[in-house]
């Protein structure tokens, strides 16, 4: 019971021993031999005399005379007050309150005048959050910016808090409020410190703000998002200014509800947030709200990088002692000037040491170079290439409406990152299909193999569509070896019997899409599996492999998310994804009509927040340097582990033609799956990353990435167990799930079709 009492005690005991009762109690305390006595009253009186006679160089004997005159007949041991700190087992002899304050604040003059100091002593400041807030509370107390401090925090101190809290290991397990109050009162026992050890609650919020007088200023630096919002609504209601230190880039936030009663809280960034709905969130779930309140674009590079690792390789966002100490000084300075009427603005203010104090010369980092995309394919070049082609059959014209249906079906083909790197030239009743690598140039499209898969799917769409229209066509694939950008020439040879076995899938071409929703972990019906396996086998050399065992799914989750992480962290892969592919706004989506609309990604608010952070190449580069980034694996892991099945398409070779033929097989499976209401999502970056690594190695990857990709490839090979002579070309997930509400756009036909 004694130990528990000491742990919760923060109030010093005053003994004025010229009072008989106090003397008796004090003598009993000394007789217990349980205290350390510190008596420097003479040195304090000596310093008091010096401060009161600043223009005189006093000698030692003169001090004693002045002190004697000052204390009169009062014995030295009875002068002032003895203060007992039970938690420290110390008793200290100090001056009386007025003289103590006079002497302790003497060196504030005249940055703070005596009149200002007296005025500040009438003020009350409340601080919510005593981790970062401890430094603020101590600095406010040292400067004596107020007469009363109200400190609120429900938490106890952990060892990890000691990287920024000024206390010792003996404080582990103690309330943060108790630790702060003890240090403040050991420095100045005459300050009025009131504690709210449960933090701010619905039951005590009114007491915190108004009991024994309304707060004059609120400092809010807590982690609880609900309290951030709730306390501001209360401050706004009462007309109390709010100051917040963010512990990053020296950013200080000021809201002058005293001067601007209609001002929206957090400058409007918390609009619509209900404290009840954001209470009790995990650190990871807090991230999107914190970013909304603080502003992702204003965060430091390292804090952004750290946010991506919350609840992955770190438990919460970092805070440094240097930043906390800076925040203590900044907040105290601003609070003082607000209370003294010297500062009246609301807003956000930065004291960013990285920007203020930095090297004059920027260090140039050595990074892997990837060159630039090839120039965009122009009409004159396409005409020049087409002129080299000699048709093997006589081509016939078809009605414009039929041609449009065929080309619309072609444009509905899948492509990596929805790049739509195709162009069509209509010439001599033929359609020349070109690959414009300007649009598909990326880390993943190594040797154009990703694009070839997309063009294979396109040729399949064309075959099915033309057959359903009763048209006969002849398709020459890679007809000009010296011009590989010419993928195929489709010649219309007249009307004929629809012989394609998959005519019935023609209507599905327009509804086929990538579904990134999270489905239920429900195994595919055996009949559905058989139909998918059978339809893949209708393409010579193609074979579909389906994996649905729990161990297999778990294995795929590890290797597929790991390869995705490596792609996102890679400089070129990051650029491809976050600059080239993703479309963040309605204007971007509608103006380009390509790329990936973020609304199709089916992301949680936390994932969207991570996506916003990940746009910063500096933050991702820092994670790349640290060989971290496990937060990126989370983006797709859940979708994989809930898949009904993981599909791997293999071919009996891996040249360009095999990837193109594999693309035809993939499209057949995709269309068939759609007709069976089975959702389909490509997750095939592993194939392209491994192909590039095995072919170019250190030219494109650093040693860490090469080793990681080697491990991924080894695990992938063991998992899929392909027969000798077979090569994986595509990976995807299948599941039963709701259809997405948004699908990616396609470029208008007039932008990709040219007429000779």
GROMACS .gro file of N, CA and C in nm, residues 472-564:
model
  279
  472UNK      N    1  -1.487  -1.370  -9.211
  472UNK     CA    2  -1.367  -1.453  -9.221
  472UNK      C    3  -1.245  -1.363  -9.220
  473UNK      N    4  -1.145  -1.400  -9.143
  473UNK     CA    5  -1.023  -1.319  -9.137
  473UNK      C    6  -0.901  -1.409  -9.143
  474UNK      N    7  -0.792  -1.348  -9.184
  474UNK     CA    8  -0.662  -1.414  -9.178
  474UNK      C    9  -0.570  -1.323  -9.098
  475UNK      N   10  -0.502  -1.378  -8.997
  475UNK     CA   11  -0.414  -1.298  -8.912
  475UNK      C   12  -0.270  -1.344  -8.928
  476UNK      N   13  -0.185  -1.249  -8.969
  476UNK     CA   14  -0.041  -1.275  -8.974
  476UNK      C   15   0.023  -1.217  -8.849
  477UNK      N   16   0.087  -1.303  -8.770
  477UNK     CA   17   0.149  -1.259  -8.645
  477UNK      C   18   0.298  -1.236  -8.667
  478UNK      N   19   0.348  -1.123  -8.617
  478UNK     CA   20   0.488  -1.082  -8.635
  478UNK      C   21   0.531  -1.103  -8.781
  479UNK      N   22   0.462  -1.037  -8.874
  479UNK     CA   23   0.489  -1.062  -9.016
  479UNK      C   24   0.622  -1.006  -9.065
  480UNK      N   25   0.677  -0.906  -8.995
  480UNK     CA   26   0.803  -0.845  -9.037
  480UNK      C   27   0.904  -0.859  -8.923
  481UNK      N   28   0.999  -0.950  -8.939
  481UNK     CA   29   1.096  -0.976  -8.832
  481UNK      C   30   1.179  -0.853  -8.798
  482UNK      N   31   1.207  -0.770  -8.899
  482UNK     CA   32   1.290  -0.651  -8.874
  482UNK      C   33   1.210  -0.539  -8.810
  483UNK      N   34   1.079  -0.555  -8.804
  483UNK     CA   35   0.993  -0.453  -8.742
  483UNK      C   36   0.900  -0.519  -8.641
  484UNK      N   37   0.953  -0.554  -8.522
  484UNK     CA   38   0.871  -0.624  -8.423
  484UNK      C   39   0.758  -0.540  -8.366
  485UNK      N   40   0.764  -0.408  -8.388
  485UNK     CA   41   0.653  -0.326  -8.340
  485UNK      C   42   0.523  -0.354  -8.415
  486UNK      N   43   0.533  -0.416  -8.535
  486UNK     CA   44   0.413  -0.460  -8.604
  486UNK      C   45   0.377  -0.598  -8.549
  487UNK      N   46   0.276  -0.601  -8.465
  487UNK     CA   47   0.237  -0.724  -8.396
  487UNK      C   48   0.165  -0.819  -8.491
  488UNK      N   49   0.072  -0.767  -8.564
  488UNK     CA   50  -0.009  -0.853  -8.651
  488UNK      C   51  -0.078  -0.771  -8.758
  489UNK      N   52  -0.118  -0.840  -8.864
  489UNK     CA   53  -0.201  -0.781  -8.969
  489UNK      C   54  -0.325  -0.868  -8.982
  490UNK      N   55  -0.440  -0.807  -8.964
  490UNK     CA   56  -0.568  -0.877  -8.976
  490UNK      C   57  -0.630  -0.841  -9.110
  491UNK      N   58  -0.646  -0.941  -9.195
  491UNK     CA   59  -0.705  -0.920  -9.328
  491UNK      C   60  -0.845  -0.976  -9.330
  492UNK      N   61  -0.939  -0.896  -9.371
  492UNK     CA   62  -1.077  -0.942  -9.384
  492UNK      C   63  -1.093  -1.010  -9.519
  493UNK      N   64  -1.122  -1.139  -9.515
  493UNK     CA   65  -1.126  -1.218  -9.639
  493UNK      C   66  -1.266  -1.243  -9.690
  494UNK      N   67  -1.367  -1.180  -9.629
  494UNK     CA   68  -1.504  -1.192  -9.677
  494UNK      C   69  -1.594  -1.252  -9.573
  495UNK      N   70  -1.719  -1.270  -9.611
  495UNK     CA   71  -1.816  -1.333  -9.522
  495UNK      C   72  -1.799  -1.483  -9.527
  496UNK      N   73  -1.821  -1.548  -9.416
  496UNK     CA   74  -1.805  -1.693  -9.413
  496UNK      C   75  -1.874  -1.751  -9.293
  497UNK      N   76  -1.855  -1.879  -9.273
  497UNK     CA   77  -1.918  -1.948  -9.162
  497UNK      C   78  -1.840  -1.920  -9.034
  498UNK      N   79  -1.914  -1.884  -8.927
  498UNK     CA   80  -1.849  -1.859  -8.799
  498UNK      C   81  -1.799  -1.991  -8.742
  499UNK      N   82  -1.671  -2.010  -8.743
  499UNK     CA   83  -1.615  -2.138  -8.701
  499UNK      C   84  -1.548  -2.135  -8.564
  500UNK      N   85  -1.534  -2.017  -8.506
  500UNK     CA   86  -1.467  -2.008  -8.377
  500UNK      C   87  -1.550  -2.078  -8.271
  501UNK      N   88  -1.490  -2.167  -8.195
  501UNK     CA   89  -1.568  -2.245  -8.097
  501UNK      C   90  -1.619  -2.163  -7.979
  502UNK      N   91  -1.571  -2.040  -7.967
  502UNK     CA   92  -1.608  -1.959  -7.850
  502UNK      C   93  -1.695  -1.840  -7.888
  503UNK      N   94  -1.771  -1.853  -7.995
  503UNK     CA   95  -1.859  -1.742  -8.035
  503UNK      C   96  -1.950  -1.698  -7.921
  504UNK      N   97  -1.990  -1.793  -7.841
  504UNK     CA   98  -2.085  -1.763  -7.734
  504UNK      C   99  -2.026  -1.667  -7.630
  505UNK      N  100  -1.894  -1.650  -7.631
  505UNK     CA  101  -1.831  -1.559  -7.536
  505UNK      C  102  -1.821  -1.415  -7.588
  506UNK      N  103  -1.864  -1.392  -7.711
  506UNK     CA  104  -1.853  -1.257  -7.768
  506UNK      C  105  -1.919  -1.151  -7.680
  507UNK      N  106  -2.039  -1.176  -7.626
  507UNK     CA  107  -2.100  -1.071  -7.542
  507UNK      C  108  -2.021  -1.044  -7.413
  508UNK      N  109  -1.939  -1.141  -7.371
  508UNK     CA  110  -1.865  -1.124  -7.246
  508UNK      C  111  -1.746  -1.030  -7.263
  509UNK      N  112  -1.702  -1.008  -7.389
  509UNK     CA  113  -1.586  -0.921  -7.412
  509UNK      C  114  -1.609  -0.783  -7.350
  510UNK      N  115  -1.731  -0.734  -7.360
  510UNK     CA  116  -1.761  -0.601  -7.308
  510UNK      C  117  -1.779  -0.594  -7.158
  511UNK      N  118  -1.794  -0.709  -7.093
  511UNK     CA  119  -1.814  -0.709  -6.948
  511UNK      C  120  -1.693  -0.761  -6.871
  512UNK      N  121  -1.597  -0.821  -6.944
  512UNK     CA  122  -1.476  -0.871  -6.879
  512UNK      C  123  -1.400  -0.756  -6.817
  513UNK      N  124  -1.355  -0.775  -6.696
  513UNK     CA  125  -1.277  -0.670  -6.629
  513UNK      C  126  -1.191  -0.730  -6.518
  514UNK      N  127  -1.100  -0.647  -6.467
  514UNK     CA  128  -1.020  -0.685  -6.351
  514UNK      C  129  -1.099  -0.653  -6.225
  515UNK      N  130  -1.110  -0.751  -6.137
  515UNK     CA  131  -1.183  -0.732  -6.013
  515UNK      C  132  -1.084  -0.741  -5.897
  516UNK      N  133  -1.063  -0.630  -5.828
  516UNK     CA  134  -0.970  -0.626  -5.715
  516UNK      C  135  -1.042  -0.629  -5.581
  517UNK      N  136  -1.171  -0.659  -5.582
  517UNK     CA  137  -1.244  -0.671  -5.457
  517UNK      C  138  -1.191  -0.789  -5.376
  518UNK      N  139  -1.224  -0.789  -5.249
  518UNK     CA  140  -1.188  -0.901  -5.161
  518UNK      C  141  -1.307  -0.996  -5.157
  519UNK      N  142  -1.285  -1.119  -5.199
  519UNK     CA  143  -1.392  -1.216  -5.201
  519UNK      C  144  -1.387  -1.310  -5.082
  520UNK      N  145  -1.483  -1.399  -5.078
  520UNK     CA  146  -1.486  -1.500  -4.972
  520UNK      C  147  -1.397  -1.616  -5.012
  521UNK      N  148  -1.327  -1.673  -4.916
  521UNK     CA  149  -1.241  -1.789  -4.942
  521UNK      C  150  -1.330  -1.910  -4.963
  522UNK      N  151  -1.379  -1.923  -5.085
  522UNK     CA  152  -1.468  -2.032  -5.121
  522UNK      C  153  -1.409  -2.102  -5.242
  523UNK      N  154  -1.389  -2.232  -5.234
  523UNK     CA  155  -1.326  -2.306  -5.342
  523UNK      C  156  -1.414  -2.306  -5.467
  524UNK      N  157  -1.349  -2.310  -5.583
  524UNK     CA  158  -1.421  -2.317  -5.709
  524UNK      C  159  -1.495  -2.450  -5.719
  525UNK      N  160  -1.612  -2.445  -5.779
  525UNK     CA  161  -1.682  -2.570  -5.809
  525UNK      C  162  -1.597  -2.652  -5.904
  526UNK      N  163  -1.599  -2.782  -5.887
  526UNK     CA  164  -1.516  -2.869  -5.971
  526UNK      C  165  -1.552  -2.855  -6.118
  527UNK      N  166  -1.680  -2.839  -6.147
  527UNK     CA  167  -1.720  -2.823  -6.287
  527UNK      C  168  -1.663  -2.694  -6.345
  528UNK      N  169  -1.665  -2.587  -6.266
  528UNK     CA  170  -1.607  -2.460  -6.312
  528UNK      C  171  -1.457  -2.476  -6.337
  529UNK      N  172  -1.389  -2.544  -6.246
  529UNK     CA  173  -1.246  -2.567  -6.263
  529UNK      C  174  -1.219  -2.645  -6.392
  530UNK      N  175  -1.297  -2.749  -6.415
  530UNK     CA  176  -1.277  -2.830  -6.535
  530UNK      C  177  -1.296  -2.748  -6.662
  531UNK      N  178  -1.396  -2.661  -6.662
  531UNK     CA  179  -1.422  -2.579  -6.781
  531UNK      C  180  -1.307  -2.482  -6.806
  532UNK      N  181  -1.253  -2.426  -6.700
  532UNK     CA  182  -1.140  -2.333  -6.716
  532UNK      C  183  -1.016  -2.407  -6.765
  533UNK      N  184  -0.989  -2.523  -6.708
  533UNK     CA  185  -0.873  -2.602  -6.751
  533UNK      C  186  -0.887  -2.644  -6.896
  534UNK      N  187  -1.007  -2.681  -6.935
  534UNK     CA  188  -1.030  -2.727  -7.072
  534UNK      C  189  -1.015  -2.615  -7.173
  535UNK      N  190  -1.068  -2.499  -7.141
  535UNK     CA  191  -1.064  -2.391  -7.239
  535UNK      C  192  -0.922  -2.339  -7.258
  536UNK      N  193  -0.839  -2.345  -7.154
  536UNK     CA  194  -0.699  -2.304  -7.169
  536UNK      C  195  -0.626  -2.398  -7.264
  537UNK      N  196  -0.660  -2.526  -7.257
  537UNK     CA  197  -0.591  -2.627  -7.339
  537UNK      C  198  -0.627  -2.618  -7.486
  538UNK      N  199  -0.726  -2.536  -7.523
  538UNK     CA  200  -0.761  -2.522  -7.664
  538UNK      C  201  -0.660  -2.438  -7.740
  539UNK      N  202  -0.568  -2.372  -7.671
  539UNK     CA  203  -0.457  -2.301  -7.735
  539UNK      C  204  -0.336  -2.395  -7.734
  540UNK      N  205  -0.279  -2.425  -7.851
  540UNK     CA  206  -0.165  -2.518  -7.857
  540UNK      C  207  -0.050  -2.471  -7.767
  541UNK      N  208   0.000  -2.563  -7.686
  541UNK     CA  209   0.114  -2.533  -7.599
  541UNK      C  210   0.078  -2.472  -7.466
  542UNK      N  211  -0.051  -2.435  -7.446
  542UNK     CA  212  -0.093  -2.369  -7.321
  542UNK      C  213  -0.144  -2.471  -7.221
  543UNK      N  214  -0.122  -2.441  -7.095
  543UNK     CA  215  -0.174  -2.527  -6.989
  543UNK      C  216  -0.201  -2.441  -6.865
  544UNK      N  217  -0.318  -2.460  -6.810
  544UNK     CA  218  -0.357  -2.386  -6.690
  544UNK      C  219  -0.335  -2.474  -6.567
  545UNK      N  220  -0.277  -2.413  -6.462
  545UNK     CA  221  -0.255  -2.482  -6.335
  545UNK      C  222  -0.331  -2.404  -6.228
  546UNK      N  223  -0.415  -2.472  -6.153
  546UNK     CA  224  -0.493  -2.408  -6.048
  546UNK      C  225  -0.449  -2.459  -5.912
  547UNK      N  226  -0.431  -2.368  -5.817
  547UNK     CA  227  -0.383  -2.400  -5.683
  547UNK      C  228  -0.484  -2.346  -5.582
  548UNK      N  229  -0.538  -2.433  -5.499
  548UNK     CA  230  -0.637  -2.385  -5.402
  548UNK      C  231  -0.618  -2.441  -5.261
  549UNK      N  232  -0.512  -2.519  -5.239
  549UNK     CA  233  -0.485  -2.567  -5.104
  549UNK      C  234  -0.439  -2.454  -5.013
  550UNK      N  235  -0.466  -2.465  -4.885
  550UNK     CA  236  -0.430  -2.358  -4.791
  550UNK      C  237  -0.280  -2.331  -4.792
  551UNK      N  238  -0.199  -2.437  -4.796
  551UNK     CA  239  -0.054  -2.418  -4.798
  551UNK      C  240  -0.009  -2.348  -4.926
  552UNK      N  241  -0.069  -2.387  -5.038
  552UNK     CA  242  -0.034  -2.324  -5.165
  552UNK      C  243  -0.071  -2.176  -5.165
  553UNK      N  244  -0.193  -2.147  -5.118
  553UNK     CA  245  -0.239  -2.008  -5.114
  553UNK      C  246  -0.147  -1.925  -5.025
  554UNK      N  247  -0.109  -1.979  -4.910
  554UNK     CA  248  -0.018  -1.908  -4.820
  554UNK      C  249   0.117  -1.885  -4.886
  555UNK      N  250   0.166  -1.987  -4.958
  555UNK     CA  251   0.293  -1.972  -5.028
  555UNK      C  252   0.287  -1.865  -5.135
  556UNK      N  253   0.177  -1.862  -5.210
  556UNK     CA  254   0.161  -1.759  -5.313
  556UNK      C  255   0.152  -1.620  -5.249
  557UNK      N  256   0.084  -1.611  -5.135
  557UNK     CA  257   0.072  -1.482  -5.068
  557UNK      C  258   0.210  -1.426  -5.034
  558UNK      N  259   0.300  -1.513  -4.989
  558UNK     CA  260   0.434  -1.468  -4.952
  558UNK      C  261   0.514  -1.422  -5.074
  559UNK      N  262   0.519  -1.504  -5.177
  559UNK     CA  263   0.606  -1.471  -5.290
  559UNK      C  264   0.548  -1.362  -5.380
  560UNK      N  265   0.415  -1.359  -5.395
  560UNK     CA  266   0.356  -1.257  -5.482
  560UNK      C  267   0.360  -1.120  -5.419
  561UNK      N  268   0.332  -1.113  -5.288
  561UNK     CA  269   0.338  -0.982  -5.222
  561UNK      C  270   0.481  -0.933  -5.209
  562UNK      N  271   0.575  -1.027  -5.193
  562UNK     CA  272   0.716  -0.988  -5.183
  562UNK      C  273   0.765  -0.931  -5.316
  563UNK      N  274   0.726  -0.993  -5.425
  563UNK     CA  275   0.768  -0.941  -5.556
  563UNK      C  276   0.703  -0.807  -5.584
  564UNK      N  277   0.578  -0.789  -5.539
  564UNK     CA  278   0.513  -0.660  -5.557
  564UNK      C  279   0.584  -0.552  -5.476
   0.00000   0.00000   0.00000
